[in-house]
Amino acid sequence: MLRKQTIWLLTMLSLVIVLSVYYVTQPDVAPTTKQVDNKNGDKATDAGNGDADVETTDNEGFVAKRLELEQDRSRLKENLETAAGDTKVSAEDRSKAKDKIDELDRMGQKEQKLEIDIKAAEGYKDVLVHADGAKVKVTVVAEKLTAEQVNKIMQLTKKELGVSAQHVTVSHVTK
């Protein structure tokens, strides 16, 4: 258990160092946000099941979101691992903590699989999927998104994560 924690800690520290170097070497650019409409002027929908918000931000914000997501999950997982290993906590609470750790791992794997599926299906340079409870946010690196592309992303998300289109937000970042 201690060895896993040491490896995990070293991995996270390495990630922080690499991303710090990346941010230090990047020029300062303020993120921009604007609403993008499709050809009809309507919001993109999944056959009337839900709306997709489409926004544009720069790529630096994309990297920051990924880092923030990883840090939040790491902190949560660390707290759960502490609770799971604490002998002062009841066996039931330790079991619940282990179950939550397993669920976080499963969700992370599903998110990674969905990212790979979306990249393969549409040929995007990069994809970020963030599932938070029943809500899922999908961000892709693309110049623009059409209603058909948003619909396909929503269908892939629904298939992989089992959430309705109403709970899926699709956005894109440009370089």
C-alpha atoms as an extended CHARMM CRD file, in Angstrom:
* protein
*
       175  EXT
         1         1  MET       CA              0.0000000000        0.0000000000        0.0000000000  PROA      1               0.0000000000
         2         2  LEU       CA              2.8020000000        2.4030000000        0.9230000000  PROA      2               0.0000000000
         3         3  ARG       CA              4.6570000000        1.6020000000       -2.2970000000  PROA      3               0.0000000000
         4         4  LYS       CA              1.5610000000        2.3880000000       -4.3950000000  PROA      4               0.0000000000
         5         5  GLN       CA              1.1520000000        5.7060000000       -2.6100000000  PROA      5               0.0000000000
         6         6  THR       CA              4.8160000000        6.5630000000       -3.1900000000  PROA      6               0.0000000000
         7         7  ILE       CA              4.5730000000        5.7650000000       -6.8960000000  PROA      7               0.0000000000
         8         8  TRP       CA              1.3450000000        7.7210000000       -7.1750000000  PROA      8               0.0000000000
         9         9  LEU       CA              2.8660000000       10.7260000000       -5.3890000000  PROA      9               0.0000000000
        10        10  LEU       CA              5.9580000000       10.7070000000       -7.6090000000  PROA      10              0.0000000000
        11        11  THR       CA              3.7640000000       10.4780000000      -10.7020000000  PROA      11              0.0000000000
        12        12  MET       CA              1.6530000000       13.4450000000       -9.6120000000  PROA      12              0.0000000000
        13        13  LEU       CA              4.7350000000       15.5010000000       -8.7430000000  PROA      13              0.0000000000
        14        14  SER       CA              6.2150000000       14.7350000000      -12.1620000000  PROA      14              0.0000000000
        15        15  LEU       CA              2.9710000000       15.8260000000      -13.8040000000  PROA      15              0.0000000000
        16        16  VAL       CA              2.9450000000       19.0830000000      -11.8420000000  PROA      16              0.0000000000
        17        17  ILE       CA              6.5550000000       19.8020000000      -12.8180000000  PROA      17              0.0000000000
        18        18  VAL       CA              5.9400000000       19.1130000000      -16.5100000000  PROA      18              0.0000000000
        19        19  LEU       CA              2.8220000000       21.2660000000      -16.5750000000  PROA      19              0.0000000000
        20        20  SER       CA              4.5680000000       24.0480000000      -14.6490000000  PROA      20              0.0000000000
        21        21  VAL       CA              7.3240000000       24.1470000000      -17.2500000000  PROA      21              0.0000000000
        22        22  TYR       CA              4.6770000000       24.1830000000      -19.9710000000  PROA      22              0.0000000000
        23        23  TYR       CA              2.8440000000       27.1420000000      -18.4220000000  PROA      23              0.0000000000
        24        24  VAL       CA              6.0360000000       29.1000000000      -17.7880000000  PROA      24              0.0000000000
        25        25  THR       CA              7.1290000000       28.7490000000      -21.4140000000  PROA      25              0.0000000000
        26        26  GLN       CA              3.7300000000       29.6750000000      -22.9230000000  PROA      26              0.0000000000
        27        27  PRO       CA              2.9070000000       33.2990000000      -23.8060000000  PROA      27              0.0000000000
        28        28  ASP       CA              0.1380000000       34.9880000000      -21.8420000000  PROA      28              0.0000000000
        29        29  VAL       CA             -3.1290000000       34.8280000000      -23.7780000000  PROA      29              0.0000000000
        30        30  ALA       CA             -6.4990000000       35.6700000000      -22.2600000000  PROA      30              0.0000000000
        31        31  PRO       CA             -9.1810000000       33.0200000000      -22.8970000000  PROA      31              0.0000000000
        32        32  THR       CA            -12.0640000000       34.0890000000      -25.1070000000  PROA      32              0.0000000000
        33        33  THR       CA            -15.5720000000       32.7430000000      -24.9850000000  PROA      33              0.0000000000
        34        34  LYS       CA            -18.3550000000       33.1770000000      -27.5010000000  PROA      34              0.0000000000
        35        35  GLN       CA            -21.5210000000       31.3390000000      -28.4620000000  PROA      35              0.0000000000
        36        36  VAL       CA            -21.3270000000       29.4690000000      -31.7580000000  PROA      36              0.0000000000
        37        37  ASP       CA            -24.5510000000       28.7850000000      -33.6580000000  PROA      37              0.0000000000
        38        38  ASN       CA            -25.0930000000       26.1720000000      -36.3140000000  PROA      38              0.0000000000
        39        39  LYS       CA            -26.4050000000       26.9390000000      -39.8170000000  PROA      39              0.0000000000
        40        40  ASN       CA            -30.0400000000       27.1400000000      -38.6920000000  PROA      40              0.0000000000
        41        41  GLY       CA            -29.2970000000       29.4810000000      -35.8160000000  PROA      41              0.0000000000
        42        42  ASP       CA            -30.5540000000       26.8410000000      -33.3730000000  PROA      42              0.0000000000
        43        43  LYS       CA            -28.6460000000       25.1420000000      -30.6270000000  PROA      43              0.0000000000
        44        44  ALA       CA            -27.3910000000       21.7000000000      -31.5670000000  PROA      44              0.0000000000
        45        45  THR       CA            -29.6330000000       18.9720000000      -30.2130000000  PROA      45              0.0000000000
        46        46  ASP       CA            -29.7310000000       15.2080000000      -30.0490000000  PROA      46              0.0000000000
        47        47  ALA       CA            -33.0230000000       14.4670000000      -31.8090000000  PROA      47              0.0000000000
        48        48  GLY       CA            -34.8550000000       16.8020000000      -29.4480000000  PROA      48              0.0000000000
        49        49  ASN       CA            -33.5050000000       15.0960000000      -26.3250000000  PROA      49              0.0000000000
        50        50  GLY       CA            -31.2980000000       17.9390000000      -25.0830000000  PROA      50              0.0000000000
        51        51  ASP       CA            -29.2630000000       21.0130000000      -25.8220000000  PROA      51              0.0000000000
        52        52  ALA       CA            -25.5540000000       21.2080000000      -26.4050000000  PROA      52              0.0000000000
        53        53  ASP       CA            -23.7360000000       24.3660000000      -25.4380000000  PROA      53              0.0000000000
        54        54  VAL       CA            -20.9770000000       25.0800000000      -27.9060000000  PROA      54              0.0000000000
        55        55  GLU       CA            -18.2860000000       27.5290000000      -26.8520000000  PROA      55              0.0000000000
        56        56  THR       CA            -14.8140000000       28.5130000000      -27.9550000000  PROA      56              0.0000000000
        57        57  THR       CA            -11.8430000000       28.9410000000      -25.6170000000  PROA      57              0.0000000000
        58        58  ASP       CA             -8.1380000000       28.8420000000      -26.2660000000  PROA      58              0.0000000000
        59        59  ASN       CA             -6.0170000000       25.6940000000      -25.9020000000  PROA      59              0.0000000000
        60        60  GLU       CA             -4.3150000000       26.8440000000      -22.6880000000  PROA      60              0.0000000000
        61        61  GLY       CA             -7.6630000000       26.6780000000      -20.9180000000  PROA      61              0.0000000000
        62        62  PHE       CA             -8.0550000000       23.1290000000      -22.2250000000  PROA      62              0.0000000000
        63        63  VAL       CA             -4.7880000000       22.0640000000      -20.6030000000  PROA      63              0.0000000000
        64        64  ALA       CA             -5.7370000000       23.8350000000      -17.3670000000  PROA      64              0.0000000000
        65        65  LYS       CA             -9.0820000000       22.0100000000      -17.2460000000  PROA      65              0.0000000000
        66        66  ARG       CA             -7.3630000000       18.6590000000      -17.6790000000  PROA      66              0.0000000000
        67        67  LEU       CA             -4.8580000000       19.4580000000      -14.9220000000  PROA      67              0.0000000000
        68        68  GLU       CA             -7.5920000000       20.6810000000      -12.5870000000  PROA      68              0.0000000000
        69        69  LEU       CA             -9.6530000000       17.5390000000      -13.1860000000  PROA      69              0.0000000000
        70        70  GLU       CA             -6.6750000000       15.2820000000      -12.5000000000  PROA      70              0.0000000000
        71        71  GLN       CA             -5.7540000000       17.1900000000       -9.3420000000  PROA      71              0.0000000000
        72        72  ASP       CA             -9.3160000000       17.0930000000       -7.9900000000  PROA      72              0.0000000000
        73        73  ARG       CA             -9.6010000000       13.3700000000       -8.6310000000  PROA      73              0.0000000000
        74        74  SER       CA             -6.1860000000       12.7440000000       -7.0970000000  PROA      74              0.0000000000
        75        75  ARG       CA             -7.1170000000       14.6430000000       -3.9300000000  PROA      75              0.0000000000
        76        76  LEU       CA            -10.4370000000       12.8330000000       -3.6400000000  PROA      76              0.0000000000
        77        77  LYS       CA             -8.8190000000        9.4650000000       -4.2310000000  PROA      77              0.0000000000
        78        78  GLU       CA             -6.0880000000       10.2300000000       -1.6880000000  PROA      78              0.0000000000
        79        79  ASN       CA             -8.6990000000       11.1460000000        0.9380000000  PROA      79              0.0000000000
        80        80  LEU       CA            -10.6320000000        7.9660000000        0.2070000000  PROA      80              0.0000000000
        81        81  GLU       CA             -7.4650000000        5.8530000000        0.3850000000  PROA      81              0.0000000000
        82        82  THR       CA             -6.6710000000        7.4180000000        3.7490000000  PROA      82              0.0000000000
        83        83  ALA       CA            -10.1750000000        6.5820000000        4.9950000000  PROA      83              0.0000000000
        84        84  ALA       CA             -9.9650000000        3.0540000000        3.5660000000  PROA      84              0.0000000000
        85        85  GLY       CA             -6.6760000000        2.4170000000        5.3470000000  PROA      85              0.0000000000
        86        86  ASP       CA             -7.6710000000        3.9910000000        8.6740000000  PROA      86              0.0000000000
        87        87  THR       CA             -8.2400000000        1.3070000000       11.3100000000  PROA      87              0.0000000000
        88        88  LYS       CA            -10.1640000000        3.7890000000       13.4870000000  PROA      88              0.0000000000
        89        89  VAL       CA            -12.9160000000        3.9530000000       10.8600000000  PROA      89              0.0000000000
        90        90  SER       CA            -15.6160000000        1.2640000000       10.8570000000  PROA      90              0.0000000000
        91        91  ALA       CA            -15.3050000000       -1.6290000000        8.4410000000  PROA      91              0.0000000000
        92        92  GLU       CA            -18.4490000000       -0.4710000000        6.6400000000  PROA      92              0.0000000000
        93        93  ASP       CA            -17.0140000000        3.0240000000        6.0460000000  PROA      93              0.0000000000
        94        94  ARG       CA            -13.7140000000        1.5440000000        4.8390000000  PROA      94              0.0000000000
        95        95  SER       CA            -15.6420000000       -0.6620000000        2.4420000000  PROA      95              0.0000000000
        96        96  LYS       CA            -17.6220000000        2.3380000000        1.1500000000  PROA      96              0.0000000000
        97        97  ALA       CA            -14.3790000000        4.2700000000        0.6480000000  PROA      97              0.0000000000
        98        98  LYS       CA            -12.8920000000        1.3730000000       -1.3300000000  PROA      98              0.0000000000
        99        99  ASP       CA            -16.0640000000        1.1750000000       -3.4320000000  PROA      99              0.0000000000
       100       100  LYS       CA            -15.8260000000        4.9010000000       -4.1910000000  PROA      100             0.0000000000
       101       101  ILE       CA            -12.1680000000        4.4870000000       -5.1720000000  PROA      101             0.0000000000
       102       102  ASP       CA            -13.1490000000        1.6600000000       -7.5160000000  PROA      102             0.0000000000
       103       103  GLU       CA            -15.9490000000        3.7980000000       -8.9810000000  PROA      103             0.0000000000
       104       104  LEU       CA            -13.5270000000        6.6980000000       -9.5600000000  PROA      104             0.0000000000
       105       105  ASP       CA            -11.1380000000        4.3320000000      -11.3190000000  PROA      105             0.0000000000
       106       106  ARG       CA            -13.9310000000        2.8800000000      -13.4800000000  PROA      106             0.0000000000
       107       107  MET       CA            -15.1900000000        6.3500000000      -14.3980000000  PROA      107             0.0000000000
       108       108  GLY       CA            -11.6580000000        7.4610000000      -15.2730000000  PROA      108             0.0000000000
       109       109  GLN       CA            -11.2540000000        4.4290000000      -17.5290000000  PROA      109             0.0000000000
       110       110  LYS       CA            -14.6150000000        5.0770000000      -19.1980000000  PROA      110             0.0000000000
       111       111  GLU       CA            -13.6620000000        8.7210000000      -19.7600000000  PROA      111             0.0000000000
       112       112  GLN       CA            -10.3550000000        7.7010000000      -21.3310000000  PROA      112             0.0000000000
       113       113  LYS       CA            -12.0870000000        5.1420000000      -23.5620000000  PROA      113             0.0000000000
       114       114  LEU       CA            -14.6390000000        7.7440000000      -24.6380000000  PROA      114             0.0000000000
       115       115  GLU       CA            -11.8430000000       10.2270000000      -25.4080000000  PROA      115             0.0000000000
       116       116  ILE       CA            -10.1520000000        7.6150000000      -27.6120000000  PROA      116             0.0000000000
       117       117  ASP       CA            -13.4520000000        6.7170000000      -29.3110000000  PROA      117             0.0000000000
       118       118  ILE       CA            -14.2600000000       10.3600000000      -30.0820000000  PROA      118             0.0000000000
       119       119  LYS       CA            -10.7420000000       10.9960000000      -31.4150000000  PROA      119             0.0000000000
       120       120  ALA       CA            -10.9810000000        7.9250000000      -33.6390000000  PROA      120             0.0000000000
       121       121  ALA       CA            -14.5180000000        8.6240000000      -34.8550000000  PROA      121             0.0000000000
       122       122  GLU       CA            -14.0930000000       12.2890000000      -35.7050000000  PROA      122             0.0000000000
       123       123  GLY       CA            -10.3180000000       12.7420000000      -35.9840000000  PROA      123             0.0000000000
       124       124  TYR       CA             -9.9780000000       15.4810000000      -33.3450000000  PROA      124             0.0000000000
       125       125  LYS       CA             -6.4870000000       16.3940000000      -32.1530000000  PROA      125             0.0000000000
       126       126  ASP       CA             -7.4370000000       16.0990000000      -28.4970000000  PROA      126             0.0000000000
       127       127  VAL       CA            -10.5290000000       15.4020000000      -26.3950000000  PROA      127             0.0000000000
       128       128  LEU       CA            -11.2960000000       15.9510000000      -22.7120000000  PROA      128             0.0000000000
       129       129  VAL       CA            -14.2150000000       14.1720000000      -21.0530000000  PROA      129             0.0000000000
       130       130  HSD       CA            -15.2520000000       15.1390000000      -17.5320000000  PROA      130             0.0000000000
       131       131  ALA       CA            -18.0260000000       13.1180000000      -15.9170000000  PROA      131             0.0000000000
       132       132  ASP       CA            -19.3070000000       14.6600000000      -12.7020000000  PROA      132             0.0000000000
       133       133  GLY       CA            -22.1430000000       12.5810000000      -11.3620000000  PROA      133             0.0000000000
       134       134  ALA       CA            -24.8920000000       12.5030000000      -13.9820000000  PROA      134             0.0000000000
       135       135  LYS       CA            -23.4430000000       15.4520000000      -15.9450000000  PROA      135             0.0000000000
       136       136  VAL       CA            -20.7710000000       15.0260000000      -18.5940000000  PROA      136             0.0000000000
       137       137  LYS       CA            -18.7380000000       17.7460000000      -20.2910000000  PROA      137             0.0000000000
       138       138  VAL       CA            -16.9230000000       16.8820000000      -23.5120000000  PROA      138             0.0000000000
       139       139  THR       CA            -14.3510000000       19.3380000000      -24.8810000000  PROA      139             0.0000000000
       140       140  VAL       CA            -12.6320000000       18.7960000000      -28.2230000000  PROA      140             0.0000000000
       141       141  VAL       CA             -9.8310000000       20.6190000000      -30.0440000000  PROA      141             0.0000000000
       142       142  ALA       CA            -11.4260000000       21.7710000000      -33.3030000000  PROA      142             0.0000000000
       143       143  GLU       CA            -11.8800000000       24.9400000000      -35.3240000000  PROA      143             0.0000000000
       144       144  LYS       CA            -15.6630000000       24.5220000000      -35.2690000000  PROA      144             0.0000000000
       145       145  LEU       CA            -18.3380000000       21.9610000000      -34.5070000000  PROA      145             0.0000000000
       146       146  THR       CA            -21.3280000000       21.2310000000      -36.6840000000  PROA      146             0.0000000000
       147       147  ALA       CA            -24.6370000000       20.0050000000      -35.3330000000  PROA      147             0.0000000000
       148       148  GLU       CA            -23.8950000000       16.5700000000      -36.7920000000  PROA      148             0.0000000000
       149       149  GLN       CA            -20.5300000000       16.3850000000      -35.0110000000  PROA      149             0.0000000000
       150       150  VAL       CA            -22.1030000000       17.4510000000      -31.7090000000  PROA      150             0.0000000000
       151       151  ASN       CA            -24.8390000000       14.8600000000      -32.1850000000  PROA      151             0.0000000000
       152       152  LYS       CA            -22.3040000000       12.0900000000      -32.8670000000  PROA      152             0.0000000000
       153       153  ILE       CA            -20.2690000000       13.0610000000      -29.7770000000  PROA      153             0.0000000000
       154       154  MET       CA            -23.4410000000       13.0330000000      -27.6810000000  PROA      154             0.0000000000
       155       155  GLN       CA            -24.3950000000        9.5890000000      -29.0070000000  PROA      155             0.0000000000
       156       156  LEU       CA            -20.9190000000        8.1840000000      -28.2610000000  PROA      156             0.0000000000
       157       157  THR       CA            -21.1180000000        9.6730000000      -24.7550000000  PROA      157             0.0000000000
       158       158  LYS       CA            -24.5650000000        8.2120000000      -24.1800000000  PROA      158             0.0000000000
       159       159  LYS       CA            -23.3820000000        4.7900000000      -25.3710000000  PROA      159             0.0000000000
       160       160  GLU       CA            -20.2000000000        4.7120000000      -23.2550000000  PROA      160             0.0000000000
       161       161  LEU       CA            -21.3170000000        6.4400000000      -20.0500000000  PROA      161             0.0000000000
       162       162  GLY       CA            -25.0470000000        5.7280000000      -20.1340000000  PROA      162             0.0000000000
       163       163  VAL       CA            -26.1680000000        9.3320000000      -19.5850000000  PROA      163             0.0000000000
       164       164  SER       CA            -28.9800000000       11.0670000000      -21.4370000000  PROA      164             0.0000000000
       165       165  ALA       CA            -28.1960000000       13.7650000000      -23.9870000000  PROA      165             0.0000000000
       166       166  GLN       CA            -29.7870000000       16.3410000000      -21.6770000000  PROA      166             0.0000000000
       167       167  HSD       CA            -26.8640000000       15.9260000000      -19.3040000000  PROA      167             0.0000000000
       168       168  VAL       CA            -24.1130000000       16.1830000000      -21.9240000000  PROA      168             0.0000000000
       169       169  THR       CA            -22.3900000000       19.4730000000      -22.7450000000  PROA      169             0.0000000000
       170       170  VAL       CA            -20.1730000000       19.5810000000      -25.8210000000  PROA      170             0.0000000000
       171       171  SER       CA            -17.6900000000       22.4110000000      -26.3610000000  PROA      171             0.0000000000
       172       172  HSD       CA            -14.5650000000       22.9830000000      -28.4110000000  PROA      172             0.0000000000
       173       173  VAL       CA            -11.2790000000       24.8220000000      -28.1310000000  PROA      173             0.0000000000
       174       174  THR       CA             -9.2270000000       26.2440000000      -30.9660000000  PROA      174             0.0000000000
       175       175  LYS       CA             -5.5030000000       26.5760000000      -31.2730000000  PROA      175             0.0000000000
